[in-house]
Tab-separated table of C-alpha atoms in Angstrom:
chain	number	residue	atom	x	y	z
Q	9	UNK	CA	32.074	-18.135	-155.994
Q	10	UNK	CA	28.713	-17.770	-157.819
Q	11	UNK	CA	26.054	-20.393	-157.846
Q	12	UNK	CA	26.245	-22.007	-161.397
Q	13	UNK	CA	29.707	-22.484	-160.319
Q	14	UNK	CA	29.721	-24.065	-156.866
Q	15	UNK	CA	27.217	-26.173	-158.684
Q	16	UNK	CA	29.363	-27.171	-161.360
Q	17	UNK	CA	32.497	-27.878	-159.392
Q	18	UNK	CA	30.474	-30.188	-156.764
Q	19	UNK	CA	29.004	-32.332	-160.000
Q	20	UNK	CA	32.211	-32.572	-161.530
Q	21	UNK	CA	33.777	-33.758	-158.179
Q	22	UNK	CA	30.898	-36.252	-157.756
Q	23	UNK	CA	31.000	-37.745	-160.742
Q	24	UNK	CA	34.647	-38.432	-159.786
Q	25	UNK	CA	34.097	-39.892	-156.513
Q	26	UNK	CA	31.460	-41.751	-157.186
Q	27	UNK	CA	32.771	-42.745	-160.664
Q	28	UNK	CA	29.933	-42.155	-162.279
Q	29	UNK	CA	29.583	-43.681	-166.269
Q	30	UNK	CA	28.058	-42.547	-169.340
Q	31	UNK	CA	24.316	-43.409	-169.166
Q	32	UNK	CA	24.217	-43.414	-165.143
Q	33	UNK	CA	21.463	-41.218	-163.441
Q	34	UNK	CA	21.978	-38.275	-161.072
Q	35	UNK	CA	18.998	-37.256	-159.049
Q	36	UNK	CA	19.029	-33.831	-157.424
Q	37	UNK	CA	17.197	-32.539	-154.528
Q	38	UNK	CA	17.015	-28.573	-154.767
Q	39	UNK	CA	15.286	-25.890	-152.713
Q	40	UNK	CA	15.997	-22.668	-154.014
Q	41	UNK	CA	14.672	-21.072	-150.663
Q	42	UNK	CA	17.863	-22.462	-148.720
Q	43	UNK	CA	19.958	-21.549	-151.438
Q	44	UNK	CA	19.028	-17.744	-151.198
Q	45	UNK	CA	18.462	-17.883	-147.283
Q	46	UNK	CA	15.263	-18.636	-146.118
Q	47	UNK	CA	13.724	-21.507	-144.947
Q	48	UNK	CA	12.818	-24.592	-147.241
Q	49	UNK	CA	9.379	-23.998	-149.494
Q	50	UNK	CA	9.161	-20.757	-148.269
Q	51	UNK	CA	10.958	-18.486	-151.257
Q	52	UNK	CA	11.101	-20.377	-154.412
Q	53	UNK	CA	12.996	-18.531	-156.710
Q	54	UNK	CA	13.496	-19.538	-160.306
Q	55	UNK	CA	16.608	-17.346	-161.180
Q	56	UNK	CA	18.710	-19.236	-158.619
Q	57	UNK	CA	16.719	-22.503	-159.976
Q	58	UNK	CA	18.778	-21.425	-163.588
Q	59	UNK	CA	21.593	-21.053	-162.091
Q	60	UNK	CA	21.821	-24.076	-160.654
Q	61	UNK	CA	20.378	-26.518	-163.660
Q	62	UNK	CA	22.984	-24.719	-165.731
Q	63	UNK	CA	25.780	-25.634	-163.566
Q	64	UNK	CA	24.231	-29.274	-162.987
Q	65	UNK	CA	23.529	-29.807	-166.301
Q	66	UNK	CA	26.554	-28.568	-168.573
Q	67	UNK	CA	29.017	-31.175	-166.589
Q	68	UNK	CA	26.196	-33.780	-166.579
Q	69	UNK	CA	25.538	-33.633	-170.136
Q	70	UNK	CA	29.314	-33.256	-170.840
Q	71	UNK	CA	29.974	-36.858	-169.184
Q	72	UNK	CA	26.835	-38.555	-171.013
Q	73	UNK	CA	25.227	-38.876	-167.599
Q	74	UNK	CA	21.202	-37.686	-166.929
Q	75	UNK	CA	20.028	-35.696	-164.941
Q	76	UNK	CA	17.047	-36.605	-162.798
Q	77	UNK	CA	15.020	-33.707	-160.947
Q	78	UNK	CA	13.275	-34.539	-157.898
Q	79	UNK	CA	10.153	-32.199	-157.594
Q	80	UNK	CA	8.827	-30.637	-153.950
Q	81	UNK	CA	6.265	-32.367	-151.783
Q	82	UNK	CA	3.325	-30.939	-153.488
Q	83	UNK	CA	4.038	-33.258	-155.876
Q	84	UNK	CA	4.770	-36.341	-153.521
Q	85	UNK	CA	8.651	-36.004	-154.796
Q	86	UNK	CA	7.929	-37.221	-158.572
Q	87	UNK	CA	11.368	-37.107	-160.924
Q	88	UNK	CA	11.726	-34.853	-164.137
Q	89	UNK	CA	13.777	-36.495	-166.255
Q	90	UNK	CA	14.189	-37.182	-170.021
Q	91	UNK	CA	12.669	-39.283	-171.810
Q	92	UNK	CA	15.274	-41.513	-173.338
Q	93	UNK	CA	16.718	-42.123	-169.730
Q	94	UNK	CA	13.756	-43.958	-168.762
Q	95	UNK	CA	12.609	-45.424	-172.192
Q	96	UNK	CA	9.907	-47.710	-170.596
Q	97	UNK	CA	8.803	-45.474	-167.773
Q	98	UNK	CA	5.489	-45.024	-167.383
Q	99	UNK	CA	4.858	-41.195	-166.716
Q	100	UNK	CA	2.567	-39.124	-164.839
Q	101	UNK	CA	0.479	-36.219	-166.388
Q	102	UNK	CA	1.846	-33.173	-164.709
Q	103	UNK	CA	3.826	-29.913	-165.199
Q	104	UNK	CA	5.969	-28.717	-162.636
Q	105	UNK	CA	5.356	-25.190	-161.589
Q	106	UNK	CA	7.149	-22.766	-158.863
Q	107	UNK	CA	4.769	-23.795	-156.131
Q	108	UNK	CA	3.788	-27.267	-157.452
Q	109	UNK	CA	7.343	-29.024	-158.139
Q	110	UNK	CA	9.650	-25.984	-157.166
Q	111	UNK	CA	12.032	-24.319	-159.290
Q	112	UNK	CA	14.279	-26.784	-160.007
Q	113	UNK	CA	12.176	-28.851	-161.480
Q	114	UNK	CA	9.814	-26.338	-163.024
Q	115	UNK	CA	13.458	-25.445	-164.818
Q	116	UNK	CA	14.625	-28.694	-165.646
Q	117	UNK	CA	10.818	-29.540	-167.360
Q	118	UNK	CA	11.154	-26.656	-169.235
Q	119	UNK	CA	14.862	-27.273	-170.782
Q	120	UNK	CA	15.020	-30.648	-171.378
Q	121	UNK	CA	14.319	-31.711	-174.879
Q	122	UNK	CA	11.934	-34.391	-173.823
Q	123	UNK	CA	11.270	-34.183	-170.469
Q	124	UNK	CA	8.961	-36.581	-168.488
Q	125	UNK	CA	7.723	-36.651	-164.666
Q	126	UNK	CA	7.597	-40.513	-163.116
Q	127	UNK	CA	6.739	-40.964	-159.574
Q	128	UNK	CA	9.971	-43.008	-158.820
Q	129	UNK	CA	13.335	-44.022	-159.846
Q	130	UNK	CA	16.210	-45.687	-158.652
Q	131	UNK	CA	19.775	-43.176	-159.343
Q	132	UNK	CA	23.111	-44.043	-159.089
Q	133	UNK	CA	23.837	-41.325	-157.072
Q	134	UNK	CA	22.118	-37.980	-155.825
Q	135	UNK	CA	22.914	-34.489	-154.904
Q	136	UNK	CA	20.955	-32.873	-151.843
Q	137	UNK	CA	20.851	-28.954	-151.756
Q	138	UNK	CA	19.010	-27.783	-148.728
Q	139	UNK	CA	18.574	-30.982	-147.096
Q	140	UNK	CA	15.046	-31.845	-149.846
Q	141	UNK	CA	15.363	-36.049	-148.843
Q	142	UNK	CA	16.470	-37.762	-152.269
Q	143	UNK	CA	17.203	-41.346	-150.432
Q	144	UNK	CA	14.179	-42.307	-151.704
Q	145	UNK	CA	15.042	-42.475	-155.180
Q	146	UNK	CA	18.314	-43.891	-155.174
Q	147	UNK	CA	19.614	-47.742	-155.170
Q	148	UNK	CA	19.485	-49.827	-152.325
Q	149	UNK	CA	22.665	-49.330	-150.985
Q	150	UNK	CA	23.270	-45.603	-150.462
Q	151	UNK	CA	27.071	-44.503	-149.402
Q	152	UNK	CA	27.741	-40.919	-148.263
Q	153	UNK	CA	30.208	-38.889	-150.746
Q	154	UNK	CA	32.053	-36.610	-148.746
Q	155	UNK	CA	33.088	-33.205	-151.451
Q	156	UNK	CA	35.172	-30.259	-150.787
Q	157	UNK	CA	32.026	-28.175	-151.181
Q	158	UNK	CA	29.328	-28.341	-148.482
Q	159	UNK	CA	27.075	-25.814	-149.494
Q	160	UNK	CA	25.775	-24.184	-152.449
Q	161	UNK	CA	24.668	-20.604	-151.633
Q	162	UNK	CA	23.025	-20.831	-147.942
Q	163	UNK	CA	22.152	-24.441	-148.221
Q	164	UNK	CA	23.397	-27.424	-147.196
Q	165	UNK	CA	24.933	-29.882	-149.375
Q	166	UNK	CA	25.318	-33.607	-149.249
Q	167	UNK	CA	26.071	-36.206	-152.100
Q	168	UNK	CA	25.823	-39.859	-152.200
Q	169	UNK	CA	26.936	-42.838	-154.717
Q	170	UNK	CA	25.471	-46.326	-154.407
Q	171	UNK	CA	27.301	-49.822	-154.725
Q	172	UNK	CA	25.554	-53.277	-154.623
Q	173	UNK	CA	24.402	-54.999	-151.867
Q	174	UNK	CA	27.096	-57.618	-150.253
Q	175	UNK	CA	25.918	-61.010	-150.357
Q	176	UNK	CA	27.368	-64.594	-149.211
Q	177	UNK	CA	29.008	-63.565	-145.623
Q	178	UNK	CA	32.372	-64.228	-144.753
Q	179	UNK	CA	33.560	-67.246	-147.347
Q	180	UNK	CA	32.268	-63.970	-149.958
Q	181	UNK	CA	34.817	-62.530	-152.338
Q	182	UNK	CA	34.063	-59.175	-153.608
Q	183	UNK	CA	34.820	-57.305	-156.859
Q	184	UNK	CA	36.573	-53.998	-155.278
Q	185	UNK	CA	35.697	-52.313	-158.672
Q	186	UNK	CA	32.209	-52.208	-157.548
Q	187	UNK	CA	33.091	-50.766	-154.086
């Protein structure tokens, strides 16, 4: 199975576990290196990085969900996203680039229609390929989201959702819709 493809079926599986809604965010953790085969931040490669945000994005943007991009180190992990998802972010002034950002999110900059980079934001659920650390920028409560796809190319693959925090002990009654 191609790359767009594995990367389509795992969204559209996530989204279903995870029951993601129109308007919730999706962060995504990406090195291209794994992907292809070598080891993370060490072969960036922006053809793969296409791949990838087309497969991501076309079920993403089919559901009404965003898509949140989670640069590379070199840029302390900042978030591509668009603009209307975060209406009263405050952004940071810089442009993703291969080596600065990665691929990913040098793609995702360049095909959003508004895109901004923020230093921080709190997803409803997130998409790890190559084992990039996205924890940070998802909710509070983090749950693992086990898919029938556990890698996309060479990398690794994990997913998570996120539910509320449980509060009140054991006279508590929770809503199991929110599970």
């Amino acid at each position: 199975m191609d790359i767009k493809n594995q990367c389509k079926n795992a969204v559209e599986e996530l989204i279903q576990l995870a029951k993601l809604k129109e308007n919730d965010i999706l962060v995504v953790g990406c090195s291209t290196s794994e992907v292809v085969g070598s080891k993370i931040g060490t072969n960036s490669d922006p053809d793969t990085a296409e791949q990838i945000f087309e497969g991501i994005y076309s079920a993403l943007k089919k559901n009404g969900i965003y898509l949140a991009v989670q640069c590379c180190e070199h840029l302390n992990r900042a978030i591509v996203i668009e603009r209307k998802a975060l209406p009263n972010a405050e952004p940071v002034n810089v442009v993703p680039q291969k080596k600065a950002g990665g691929s990913l999110a040098t793609v995702a900059y360049s095909k959003f229609d508004s895109p901004i980079v923020v230093e921080e934001i709190k997803a409803d659920a997130g998409m790890d390929i190559g084992d990039t650390f996205i924890g940070m920028h998802l909710k509070k409560v983090a749950v693992p989201v086990r898919l029938s796809i556990n890698s996309i190319g060479n990398a690794h693959l994990t997913c998570a959702r996120v539910r509320p925090k449980f509060i009140g002990g054991i006279r508590a009654i929770y809503d199991q819709d929110l599970l």
